[in-house]
Short mmCIF file of C-alpha atoms and ligand atoms in Angstrom, two decimals:
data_model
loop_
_atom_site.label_atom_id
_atom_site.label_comp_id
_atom_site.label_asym_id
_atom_site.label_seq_id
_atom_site.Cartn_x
_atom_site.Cartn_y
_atom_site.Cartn_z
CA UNK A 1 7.52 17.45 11.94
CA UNK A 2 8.68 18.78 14.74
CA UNK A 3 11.42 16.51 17.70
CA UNK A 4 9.35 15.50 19.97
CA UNK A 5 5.96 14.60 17.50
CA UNK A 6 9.08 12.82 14.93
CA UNK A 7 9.76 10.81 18.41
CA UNK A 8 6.45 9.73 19.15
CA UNK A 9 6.16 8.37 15.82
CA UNK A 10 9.36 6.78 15.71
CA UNK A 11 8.46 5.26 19.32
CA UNK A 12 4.53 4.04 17.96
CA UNK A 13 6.08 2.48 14.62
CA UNK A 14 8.20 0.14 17.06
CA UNK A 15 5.39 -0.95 19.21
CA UNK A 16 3.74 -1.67 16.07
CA UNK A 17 6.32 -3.84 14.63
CA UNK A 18 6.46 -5.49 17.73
CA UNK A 19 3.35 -6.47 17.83
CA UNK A 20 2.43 -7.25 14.61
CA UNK A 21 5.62 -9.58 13.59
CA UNK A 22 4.94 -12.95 12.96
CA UNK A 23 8.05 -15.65 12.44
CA UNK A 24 7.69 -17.18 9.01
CA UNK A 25 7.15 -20.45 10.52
CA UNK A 26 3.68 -19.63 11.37
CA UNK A 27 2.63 -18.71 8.07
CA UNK A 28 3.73 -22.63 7.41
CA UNK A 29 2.14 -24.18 10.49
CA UNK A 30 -1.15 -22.50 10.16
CA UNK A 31 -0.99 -23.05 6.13
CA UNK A 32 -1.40 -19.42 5.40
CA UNK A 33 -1.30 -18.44 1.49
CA UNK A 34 0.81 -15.05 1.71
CA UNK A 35 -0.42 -12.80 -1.02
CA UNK A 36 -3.05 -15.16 -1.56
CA UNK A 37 -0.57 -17.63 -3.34
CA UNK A 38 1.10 -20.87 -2.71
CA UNK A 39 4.72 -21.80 -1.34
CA UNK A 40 5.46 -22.37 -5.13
CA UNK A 41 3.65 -18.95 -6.12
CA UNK A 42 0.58 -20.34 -7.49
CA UNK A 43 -2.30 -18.48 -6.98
CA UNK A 44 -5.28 -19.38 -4.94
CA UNK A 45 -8.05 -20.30 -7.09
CA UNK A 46 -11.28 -17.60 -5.48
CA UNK A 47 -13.69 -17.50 -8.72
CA UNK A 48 -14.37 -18.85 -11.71
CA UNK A 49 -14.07 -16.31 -14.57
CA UNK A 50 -15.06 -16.16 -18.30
CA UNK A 51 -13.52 -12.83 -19.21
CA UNK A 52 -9.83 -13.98 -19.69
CA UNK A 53 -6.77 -16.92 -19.35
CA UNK A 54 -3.59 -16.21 -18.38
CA UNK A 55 -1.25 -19.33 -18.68
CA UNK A 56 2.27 -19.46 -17.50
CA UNK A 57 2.64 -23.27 -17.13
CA UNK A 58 0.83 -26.89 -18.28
CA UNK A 59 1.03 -30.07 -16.69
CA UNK A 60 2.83 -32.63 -18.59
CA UNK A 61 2.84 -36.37 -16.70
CA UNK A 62 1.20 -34.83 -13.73
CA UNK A 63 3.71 -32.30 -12.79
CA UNK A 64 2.99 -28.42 -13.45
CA UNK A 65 5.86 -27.41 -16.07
CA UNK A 66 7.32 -24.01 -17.15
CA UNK A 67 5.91 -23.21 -20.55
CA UNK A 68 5.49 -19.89 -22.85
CA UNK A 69 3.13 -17.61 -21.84
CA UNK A 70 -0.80 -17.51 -23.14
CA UNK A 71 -3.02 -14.69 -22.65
CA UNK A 72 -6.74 -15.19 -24.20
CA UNK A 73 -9.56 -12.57 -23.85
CA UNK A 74 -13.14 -14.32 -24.17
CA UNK A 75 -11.54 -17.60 -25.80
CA UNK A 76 -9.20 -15.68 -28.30
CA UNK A 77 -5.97 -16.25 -28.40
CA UNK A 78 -4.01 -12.36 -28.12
CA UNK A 79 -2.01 -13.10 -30.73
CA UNK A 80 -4.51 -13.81 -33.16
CA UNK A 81 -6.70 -10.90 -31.98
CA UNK A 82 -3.72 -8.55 -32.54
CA UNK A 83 -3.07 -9.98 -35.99
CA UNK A 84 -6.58 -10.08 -36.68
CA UNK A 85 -6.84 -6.08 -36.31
CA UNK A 86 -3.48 -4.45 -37.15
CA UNK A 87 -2.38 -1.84 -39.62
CA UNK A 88 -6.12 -2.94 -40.97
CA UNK A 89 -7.41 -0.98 -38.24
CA UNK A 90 -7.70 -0.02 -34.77
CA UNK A 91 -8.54 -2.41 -31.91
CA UNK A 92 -9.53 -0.73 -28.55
CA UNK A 93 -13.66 -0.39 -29.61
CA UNK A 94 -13.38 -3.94 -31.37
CA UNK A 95 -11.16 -5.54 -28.46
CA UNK A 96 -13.27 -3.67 -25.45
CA UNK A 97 -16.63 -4.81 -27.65
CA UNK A 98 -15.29 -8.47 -27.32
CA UNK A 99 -14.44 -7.52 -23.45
CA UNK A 100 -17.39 -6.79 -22.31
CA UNK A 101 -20.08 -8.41 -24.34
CA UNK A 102 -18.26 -11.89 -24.77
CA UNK A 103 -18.27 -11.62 -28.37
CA UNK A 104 -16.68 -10.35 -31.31
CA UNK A 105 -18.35 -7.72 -33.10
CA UNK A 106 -20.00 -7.58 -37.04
CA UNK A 107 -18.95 -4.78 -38.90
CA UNK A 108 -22.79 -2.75 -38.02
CA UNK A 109 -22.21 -3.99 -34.16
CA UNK A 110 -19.11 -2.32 -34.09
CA UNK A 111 -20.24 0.99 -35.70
CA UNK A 112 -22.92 0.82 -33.37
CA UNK A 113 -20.73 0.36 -30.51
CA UNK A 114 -18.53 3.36 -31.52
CA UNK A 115 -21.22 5.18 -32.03
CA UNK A 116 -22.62 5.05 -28.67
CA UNK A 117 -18.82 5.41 -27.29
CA UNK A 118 -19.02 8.90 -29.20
CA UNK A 119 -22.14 10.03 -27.98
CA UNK A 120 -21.15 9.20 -24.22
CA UNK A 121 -17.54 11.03 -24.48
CA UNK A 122 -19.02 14.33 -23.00
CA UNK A 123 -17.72 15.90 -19.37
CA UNK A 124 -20.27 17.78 -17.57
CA UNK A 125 -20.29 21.07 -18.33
CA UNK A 126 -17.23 23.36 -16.94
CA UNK A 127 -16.30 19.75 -15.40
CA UNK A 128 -12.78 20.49 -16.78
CA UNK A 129 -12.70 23.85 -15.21
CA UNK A 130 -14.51 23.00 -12.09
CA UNK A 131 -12.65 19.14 -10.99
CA UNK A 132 -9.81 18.44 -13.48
CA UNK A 133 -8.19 21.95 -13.11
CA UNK A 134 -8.36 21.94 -8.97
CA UNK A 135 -5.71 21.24 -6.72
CA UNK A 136 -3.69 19.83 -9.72
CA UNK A 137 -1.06 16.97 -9.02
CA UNK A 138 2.12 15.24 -10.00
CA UNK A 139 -0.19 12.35 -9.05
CA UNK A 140 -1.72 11.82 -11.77
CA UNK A 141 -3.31 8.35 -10.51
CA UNK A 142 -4.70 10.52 -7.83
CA UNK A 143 -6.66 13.30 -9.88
CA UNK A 144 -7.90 10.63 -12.44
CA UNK A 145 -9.54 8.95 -9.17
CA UNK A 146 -10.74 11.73 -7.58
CA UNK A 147 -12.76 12.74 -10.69
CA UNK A 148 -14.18 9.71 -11.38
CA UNK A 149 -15.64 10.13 -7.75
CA UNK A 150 -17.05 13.12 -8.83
CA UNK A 151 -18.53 11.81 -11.67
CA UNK A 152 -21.24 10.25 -9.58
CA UNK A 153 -22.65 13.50 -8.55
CA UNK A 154 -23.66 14.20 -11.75
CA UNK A 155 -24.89 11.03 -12.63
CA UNK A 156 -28.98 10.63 -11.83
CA UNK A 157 -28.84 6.91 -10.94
CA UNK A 158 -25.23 6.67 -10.12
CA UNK A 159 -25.96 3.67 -6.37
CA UNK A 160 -28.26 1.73 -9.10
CA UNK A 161 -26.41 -1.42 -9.60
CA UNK A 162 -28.64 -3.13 -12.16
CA UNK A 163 -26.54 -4.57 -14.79
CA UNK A 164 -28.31 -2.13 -17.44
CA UNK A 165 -26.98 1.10 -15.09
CA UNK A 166 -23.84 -0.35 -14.21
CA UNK A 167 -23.52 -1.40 -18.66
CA UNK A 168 -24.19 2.39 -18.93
CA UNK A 169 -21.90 3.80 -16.25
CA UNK A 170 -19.24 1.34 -17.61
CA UNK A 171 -19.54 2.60 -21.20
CA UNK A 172 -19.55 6.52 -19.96
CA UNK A 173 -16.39 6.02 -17.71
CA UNK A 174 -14.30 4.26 -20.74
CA UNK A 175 -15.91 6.43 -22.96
CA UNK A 176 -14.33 9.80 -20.97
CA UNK A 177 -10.94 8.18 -19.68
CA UNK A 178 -8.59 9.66 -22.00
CA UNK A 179 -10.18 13.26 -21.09
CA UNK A 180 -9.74 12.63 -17.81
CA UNK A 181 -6.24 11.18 -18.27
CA UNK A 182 -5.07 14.08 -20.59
CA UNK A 183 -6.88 16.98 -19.11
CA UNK A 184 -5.76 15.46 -15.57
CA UNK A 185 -2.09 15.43 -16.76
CA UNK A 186 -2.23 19.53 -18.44
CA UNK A 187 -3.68 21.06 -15.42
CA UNK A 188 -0.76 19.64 -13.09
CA UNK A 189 1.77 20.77 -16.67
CA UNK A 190 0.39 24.43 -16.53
CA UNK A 191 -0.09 24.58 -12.64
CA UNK A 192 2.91 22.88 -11.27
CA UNK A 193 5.38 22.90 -13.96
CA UNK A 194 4.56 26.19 -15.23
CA UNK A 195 3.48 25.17 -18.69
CA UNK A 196 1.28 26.55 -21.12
CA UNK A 197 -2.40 25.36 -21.12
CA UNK A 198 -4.11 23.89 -24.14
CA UNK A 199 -7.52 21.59 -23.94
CA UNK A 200 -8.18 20.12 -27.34
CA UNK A 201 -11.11 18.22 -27.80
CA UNK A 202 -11.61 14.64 -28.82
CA UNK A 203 -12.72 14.48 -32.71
CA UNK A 204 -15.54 12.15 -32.97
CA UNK A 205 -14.33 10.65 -36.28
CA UNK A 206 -10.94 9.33 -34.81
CA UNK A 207 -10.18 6.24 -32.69
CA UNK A 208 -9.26 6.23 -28.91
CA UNK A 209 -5.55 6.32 -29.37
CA UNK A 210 -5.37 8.48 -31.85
CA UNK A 211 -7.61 11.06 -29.69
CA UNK A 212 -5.38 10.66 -26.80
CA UNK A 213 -2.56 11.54 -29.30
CA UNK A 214 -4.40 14.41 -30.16
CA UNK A 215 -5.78 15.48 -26.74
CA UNK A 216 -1.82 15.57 -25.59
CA UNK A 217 0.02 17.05 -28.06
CA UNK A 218 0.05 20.82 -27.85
CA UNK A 219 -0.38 20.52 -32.54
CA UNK A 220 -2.36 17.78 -32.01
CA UNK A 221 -0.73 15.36 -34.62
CA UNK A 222 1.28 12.00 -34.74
CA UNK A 223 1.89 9.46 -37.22
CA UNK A 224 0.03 6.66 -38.09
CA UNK A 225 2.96 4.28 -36.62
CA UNK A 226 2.62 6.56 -33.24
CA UNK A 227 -1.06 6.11 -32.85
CA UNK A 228 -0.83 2.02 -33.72
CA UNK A 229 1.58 1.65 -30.93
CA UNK A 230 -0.72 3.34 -28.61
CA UNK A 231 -3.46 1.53 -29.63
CA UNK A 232 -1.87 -1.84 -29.43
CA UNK A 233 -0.43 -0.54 -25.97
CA UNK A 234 -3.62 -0.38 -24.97
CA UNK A 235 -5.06 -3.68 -26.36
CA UNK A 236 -2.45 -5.28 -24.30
CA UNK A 237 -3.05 -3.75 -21.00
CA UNK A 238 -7.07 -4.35 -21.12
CA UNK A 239 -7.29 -7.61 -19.47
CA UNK A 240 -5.26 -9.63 -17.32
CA UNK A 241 -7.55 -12.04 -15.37
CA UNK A 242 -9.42 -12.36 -12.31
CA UNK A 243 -6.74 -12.65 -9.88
CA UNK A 244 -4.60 -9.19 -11.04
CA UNK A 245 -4.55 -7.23 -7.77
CA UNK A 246 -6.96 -4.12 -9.48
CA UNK A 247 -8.97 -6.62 -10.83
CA UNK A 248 -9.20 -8.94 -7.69
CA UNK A 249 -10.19 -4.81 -5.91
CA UNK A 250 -12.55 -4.44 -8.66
CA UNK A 251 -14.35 -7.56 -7.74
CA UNK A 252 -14.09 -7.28 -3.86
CA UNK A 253 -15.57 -3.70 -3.72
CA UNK A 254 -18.39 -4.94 -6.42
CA UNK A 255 -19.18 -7.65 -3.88
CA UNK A 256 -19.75 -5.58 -0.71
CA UNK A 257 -22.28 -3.94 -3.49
CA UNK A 258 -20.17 -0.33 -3.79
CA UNK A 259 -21.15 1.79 -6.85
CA UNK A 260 -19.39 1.86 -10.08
CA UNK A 261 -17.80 5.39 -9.39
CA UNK A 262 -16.40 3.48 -5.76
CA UNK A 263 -15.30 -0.01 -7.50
CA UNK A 264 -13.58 2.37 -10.09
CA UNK A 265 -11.83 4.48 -8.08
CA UNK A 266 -10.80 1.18 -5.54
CA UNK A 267 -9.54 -0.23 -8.70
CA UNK A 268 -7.61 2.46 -9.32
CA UNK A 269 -5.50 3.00 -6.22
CA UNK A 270 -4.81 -0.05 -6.92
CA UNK A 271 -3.22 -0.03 -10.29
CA UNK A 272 -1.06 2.96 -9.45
CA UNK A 273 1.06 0.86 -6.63
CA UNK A 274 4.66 0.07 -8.03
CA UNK A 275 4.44 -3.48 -7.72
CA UNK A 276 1.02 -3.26 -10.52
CA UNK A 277 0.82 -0.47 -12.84
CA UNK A 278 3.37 1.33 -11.58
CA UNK A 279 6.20 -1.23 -12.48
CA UNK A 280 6.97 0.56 -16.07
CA UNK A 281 8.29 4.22 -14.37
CA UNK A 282 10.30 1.97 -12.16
CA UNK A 283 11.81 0.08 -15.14
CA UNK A 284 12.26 3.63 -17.25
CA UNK A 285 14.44 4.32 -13.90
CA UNK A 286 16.47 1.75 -14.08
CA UNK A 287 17.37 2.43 -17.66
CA UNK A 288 18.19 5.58 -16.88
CA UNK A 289 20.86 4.67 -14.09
CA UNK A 290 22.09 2.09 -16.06
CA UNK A 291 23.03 4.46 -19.10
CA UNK A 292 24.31 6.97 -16.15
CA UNK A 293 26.59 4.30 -14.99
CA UNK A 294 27.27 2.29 -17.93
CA UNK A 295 29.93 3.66 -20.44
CA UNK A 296 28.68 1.46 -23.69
CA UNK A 297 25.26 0.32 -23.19
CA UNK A 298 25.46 -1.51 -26.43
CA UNK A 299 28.24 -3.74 -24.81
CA UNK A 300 26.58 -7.19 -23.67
CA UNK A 301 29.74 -7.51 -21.15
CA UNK A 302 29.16 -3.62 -19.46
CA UNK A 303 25.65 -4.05 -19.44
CA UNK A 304 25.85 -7.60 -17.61
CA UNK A 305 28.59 -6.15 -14.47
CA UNK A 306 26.16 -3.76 -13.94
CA UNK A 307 23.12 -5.36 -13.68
CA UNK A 308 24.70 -8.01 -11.57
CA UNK A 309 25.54 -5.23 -9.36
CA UNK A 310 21.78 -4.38 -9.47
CA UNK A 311 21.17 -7.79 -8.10
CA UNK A 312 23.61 -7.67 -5.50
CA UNK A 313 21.76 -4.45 -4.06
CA UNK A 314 24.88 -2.93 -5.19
CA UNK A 315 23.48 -0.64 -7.69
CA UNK A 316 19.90 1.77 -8.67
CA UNK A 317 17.61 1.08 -5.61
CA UNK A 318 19.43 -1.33 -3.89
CA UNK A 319 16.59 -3.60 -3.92
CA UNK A 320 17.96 -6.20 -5.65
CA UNK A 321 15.48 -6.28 -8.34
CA UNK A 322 15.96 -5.81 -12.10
CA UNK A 323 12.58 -4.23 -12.97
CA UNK A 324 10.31 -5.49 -16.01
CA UNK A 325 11.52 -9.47 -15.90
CA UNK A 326 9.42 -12.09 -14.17
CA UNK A 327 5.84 -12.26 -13.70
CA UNK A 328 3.69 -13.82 -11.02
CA UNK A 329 2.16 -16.23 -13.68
CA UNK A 330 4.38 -16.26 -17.07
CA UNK A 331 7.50 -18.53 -16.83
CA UNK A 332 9.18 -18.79 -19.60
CA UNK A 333 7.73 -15.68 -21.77
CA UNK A 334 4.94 -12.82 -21.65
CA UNK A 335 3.15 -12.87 -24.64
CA UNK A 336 2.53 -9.50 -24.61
CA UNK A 337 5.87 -8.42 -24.32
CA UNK A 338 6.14 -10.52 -27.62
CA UNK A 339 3.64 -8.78 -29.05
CA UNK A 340 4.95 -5.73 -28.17
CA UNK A 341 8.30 -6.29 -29.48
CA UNK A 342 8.09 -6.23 -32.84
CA UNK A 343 6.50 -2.58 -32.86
CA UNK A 344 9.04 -1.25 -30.24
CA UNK A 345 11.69 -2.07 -33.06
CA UNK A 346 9.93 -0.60 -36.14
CA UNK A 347 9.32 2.60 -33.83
CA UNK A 348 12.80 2.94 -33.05
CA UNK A 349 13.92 3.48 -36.04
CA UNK A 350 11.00 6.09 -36.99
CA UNK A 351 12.41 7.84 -33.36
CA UNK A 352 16.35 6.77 -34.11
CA UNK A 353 16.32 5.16 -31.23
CA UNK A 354 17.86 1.94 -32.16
CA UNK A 355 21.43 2.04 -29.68
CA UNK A 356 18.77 2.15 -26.58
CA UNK A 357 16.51 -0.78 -28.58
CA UNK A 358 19.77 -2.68 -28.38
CA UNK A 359 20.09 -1.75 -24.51
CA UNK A 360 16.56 -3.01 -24.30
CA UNK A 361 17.52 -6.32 -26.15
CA UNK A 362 20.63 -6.80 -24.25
CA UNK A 363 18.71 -6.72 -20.97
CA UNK A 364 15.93 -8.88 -22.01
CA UNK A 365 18.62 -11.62 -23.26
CA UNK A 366 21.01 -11.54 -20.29
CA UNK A 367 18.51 -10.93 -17.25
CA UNK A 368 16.43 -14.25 -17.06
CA UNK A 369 20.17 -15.84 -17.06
CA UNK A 370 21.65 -13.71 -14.00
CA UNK A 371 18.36 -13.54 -12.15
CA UNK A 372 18.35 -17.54 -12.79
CA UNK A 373 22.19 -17.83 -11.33
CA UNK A 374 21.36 -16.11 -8.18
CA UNK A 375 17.97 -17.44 -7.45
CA UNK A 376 18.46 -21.47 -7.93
CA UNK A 377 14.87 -21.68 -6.73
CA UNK A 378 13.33 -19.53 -9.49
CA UNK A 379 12.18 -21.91 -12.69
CA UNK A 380 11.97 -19.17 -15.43
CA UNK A 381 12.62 -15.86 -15.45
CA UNK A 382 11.07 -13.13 -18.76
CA UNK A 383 10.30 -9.67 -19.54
CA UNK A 384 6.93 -9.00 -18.60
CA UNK A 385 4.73 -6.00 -20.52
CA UNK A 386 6.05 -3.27 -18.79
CA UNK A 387 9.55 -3.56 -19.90
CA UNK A 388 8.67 -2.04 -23.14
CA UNK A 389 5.69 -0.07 -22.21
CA UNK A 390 7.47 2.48 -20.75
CA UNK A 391 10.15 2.62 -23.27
CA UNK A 392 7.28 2.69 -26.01
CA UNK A 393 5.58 5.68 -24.31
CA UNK A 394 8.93 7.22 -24.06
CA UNK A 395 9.45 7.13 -28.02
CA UNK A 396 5.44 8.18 -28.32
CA UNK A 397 6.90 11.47 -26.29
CA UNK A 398 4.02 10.55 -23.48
CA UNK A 399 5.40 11.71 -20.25
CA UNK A 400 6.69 9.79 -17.09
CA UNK A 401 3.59 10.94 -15.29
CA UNK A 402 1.24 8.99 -17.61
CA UNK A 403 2.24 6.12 -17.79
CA UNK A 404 0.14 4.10 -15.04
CA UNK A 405 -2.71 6.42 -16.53
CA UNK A 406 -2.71 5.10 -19.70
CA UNK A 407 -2.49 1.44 -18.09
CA UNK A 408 -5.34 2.42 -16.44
CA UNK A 409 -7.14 4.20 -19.32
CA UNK A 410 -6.98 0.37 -21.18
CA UNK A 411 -7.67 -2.21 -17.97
CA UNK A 412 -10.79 0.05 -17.00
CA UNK A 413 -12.63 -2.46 -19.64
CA UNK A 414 -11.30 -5.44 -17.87
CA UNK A 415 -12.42 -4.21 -14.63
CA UNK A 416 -15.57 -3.30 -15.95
CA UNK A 417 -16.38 -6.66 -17.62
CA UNK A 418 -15.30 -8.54 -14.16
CA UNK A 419 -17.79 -6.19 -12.22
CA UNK A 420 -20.63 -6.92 -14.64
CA UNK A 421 -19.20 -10.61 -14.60
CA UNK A 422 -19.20 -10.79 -10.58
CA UNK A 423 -22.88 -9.01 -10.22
CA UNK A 424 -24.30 -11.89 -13.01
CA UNK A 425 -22.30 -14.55 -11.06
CA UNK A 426 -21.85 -14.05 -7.65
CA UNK A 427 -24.09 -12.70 -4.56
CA UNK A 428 -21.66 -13.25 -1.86
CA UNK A 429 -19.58 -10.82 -0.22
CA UNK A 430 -15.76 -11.67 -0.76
CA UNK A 431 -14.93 -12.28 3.07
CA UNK A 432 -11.67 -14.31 3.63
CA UNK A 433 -10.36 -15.34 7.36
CA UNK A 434 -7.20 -14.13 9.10
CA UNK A 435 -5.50 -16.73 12.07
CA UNK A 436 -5.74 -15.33 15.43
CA UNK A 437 -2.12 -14.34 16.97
CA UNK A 438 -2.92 -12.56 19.70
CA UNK A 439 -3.38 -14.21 23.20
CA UNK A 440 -6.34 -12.63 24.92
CA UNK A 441 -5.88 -10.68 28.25
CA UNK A 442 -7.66 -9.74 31.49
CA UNK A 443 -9.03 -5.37 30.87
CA UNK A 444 -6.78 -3.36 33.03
CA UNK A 445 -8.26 -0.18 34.61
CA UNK A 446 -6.98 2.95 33.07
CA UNK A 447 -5.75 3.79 36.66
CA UNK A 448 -3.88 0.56 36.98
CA UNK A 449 -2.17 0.49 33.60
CA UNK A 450 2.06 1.21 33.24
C1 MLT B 1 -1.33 -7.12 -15.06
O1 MLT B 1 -1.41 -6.96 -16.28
O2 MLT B 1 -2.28 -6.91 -14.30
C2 MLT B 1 0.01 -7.47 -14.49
O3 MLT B 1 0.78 -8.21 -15.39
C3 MLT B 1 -0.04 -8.04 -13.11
C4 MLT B 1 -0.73 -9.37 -12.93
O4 MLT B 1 -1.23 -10.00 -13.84
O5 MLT B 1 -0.75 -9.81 -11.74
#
């Protein structure tokens, strides 16, 4: 950018600001619900729902208390449906089957359902070589997007948005994600970091995770320990209610009646934001600086001076903001970050990873306490998910780069139930009001304007 063009945009962004900044007080007078939530956080209630429940609180005696964290898909408690599946076997068909249809599946529904998932997990031909390998990027969000965009030219009905089409289309896309995520993240490894190329194919016989395993690694194997954390990485990430903001995108764009390619890709930009699916690179960051900076990180005292310096904007990003605790819902604990747990621990030892488990653990102990201490209007503080996602897909060897991919590989069932859900439900174009700030003027002649 050259002086004079950096000037002019230096010069616009202030008339912007300018005009565009409101005192807080307004947002009180006029009863405004900034990010579509409360003064105490709560969310605004837009839809009614069936697909999941995401509980952070209950009312006891009238009053809305902290309380620990529920998260039910279709009725089912996640913690049953996790115990219900693992080390028997893996979840992701059974778990998107219950997503999407409402139900859990028989034995013969679910072969059936895998079945089908097979059959549909086909790119167009030289669609690898003709989309995924183009203009590769570090963005790996970006290219995942862009190709499902492309998808719709080769689909014959792809604007149809009975529920049977959209069913199908829904089924394809989940069906082809991990290609799209893998293949997505070689062609920026061979183009941009100068890596070799390999494109190994799904095998029919094996589950999603384990594919993706197999799609990544350059010898194609992994353990069975490797591919049940994936898979129960995924499970967790599927669904996470209406009001999630790629969800919420997911059903705005279905309500102005967009395609499924459209919704998709909407849903997907997104996800990839820092404050959503982003958030587990940003807490992988954070670990990082604070084993730069931090001599012992198995030392609760080190560990706790340094992340109150992260809180004091002192430290990392200077944001203030110790990444992967507190939620917009949970209070007092995630449940899928208790889910989680457990695995993390069993797959640090298979990695010998146990001094950073204890960083983990140290973290997850002291930060709801020292968040607590310098907010005194916060209730509860926990570790959300994606405090051990990323550290999970760091022991699976997955790199930085697909991380929000994979989030994304897992919630496109969620999104996909809530856009069947909205078409069966709702035939109303989501179309909230803004207040009026400006103060209307009298036109000016160009000739007469300073
Ligand atoms: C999610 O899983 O979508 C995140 O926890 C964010 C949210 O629920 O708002």
């Amino acid at each position: 950018m050259n002086h004079e063009y950096k000037q002019f945009i230096e010069n616009k962004c202030e008339m912007c600001r300018k005009s565009d900044a409101f005192s807080p007080d307004l947002y009180t007078k006029y009863d405004v619900k900034k990010g579509l939530r409360d003064t105490k956080g709560n969310g605004v209630v837009v839809g009614l729902t069936s697909v999941s429940q995401v509980d952070g609180t209950k009312i006891i005696d009238g009053v809305k208390v902290p309380c620990e964290g529920e998260l039910h898909y279709r009725g089912y408690d996640i913690k049953d449906l996790t115990r219900g599946f693992l080390n028997k076997r893996f979840g992701f068909e059974e778990v998107s089957y219950l997503l999407l249809f409402g139900e859990l599946p028989t034995k013969e529904q679910l072969d059936e359902f895998k079945a089908h998932l097979i059959e549909e997990r086909k790119l167009p031909v030289t669609f690898t070589r003709d989309v995924l390998m183009k203009a590769a990027s570090k963005d790996i969000m970006n290219s995942i997007t862009r190709s499902i965009l492309f998808l719709a030219s080769y689909d014959k009905k792809p604007l149809d948005n009975s529920l049977e089409n959209v069913l199908r289309q829904c089924i394809y896309l989940i069906s082809v994600f991990p290609m799209l995520t893998v293949y997505s993240y070689h062609a920026y490894n061979h183009y941009i970091n100068d890596e070799s190329m390999y494109i190994h194919r799904p095998d029919s016989s094996l589950s999603t995770s384990e594919n993706i395993l197999r799609m990544l690694r350059p010898d194609k194997s992994y353990t069975y320990l490797e591919a049940t954390v994936l898979d129960l990485a995924l499970v967790l990430h599927m669904e996470h209610g209406g009001g999630n903001n790629s969800t919420f995108t997911t059903r705005v764009t279905t309500s102005a009646g967009s395609d499924t390619y459209a919704v998709i890709a909407a849903a997907m930009s997104s996800l990839k934001g820092p404050k959503h699916g982003g958030a587990n690179i940003k807490v992988m960051d954070m670990i990082a600086d604070i084993k730069k900076h931090v001599k012992d990180i198995t030392d609760e005292k080190e560990v706790r001076k340094y992340l109150n310096h992260i809180l004091d904007k002192k430290a990392f990003d200077h944001q203030g903001l110790i990444y992967g605790m507190g939620h917009a819902v949970y209070t007092k604990s995630d449940p899928r970050a208790e889910v989680f747990k457990s695995f993390v621990e069993k797959l640090a030892i298979e990695k010998k990873r146990q001094e950073d488990f204890q960083l983990y653990s140290i973290i997850e102990r002291v930060a709801p306490e020292l968040i607590l201490a310098k907010r005194p209007n916060a209730t509860s503080v926990c570790a959300n998910v994606d405090f051990y996602s990323g550290f999970v897909y760091d022991m699976l060897d997955i790199p930085h780069e697909m991380y929000t991919p994979l989030f994304a590989t897992a919630r496109i069932v969620g999104w996909s139930a809530h856009r069947m859900e909205e078409l069966i439900t709702s035939n109303k174009i989501l179309r909230p009001a803004y207040v009026n700030m400006m103060e209307h003027k009298d036109y000016i002649d160009i000739e007469d304007r300073e």
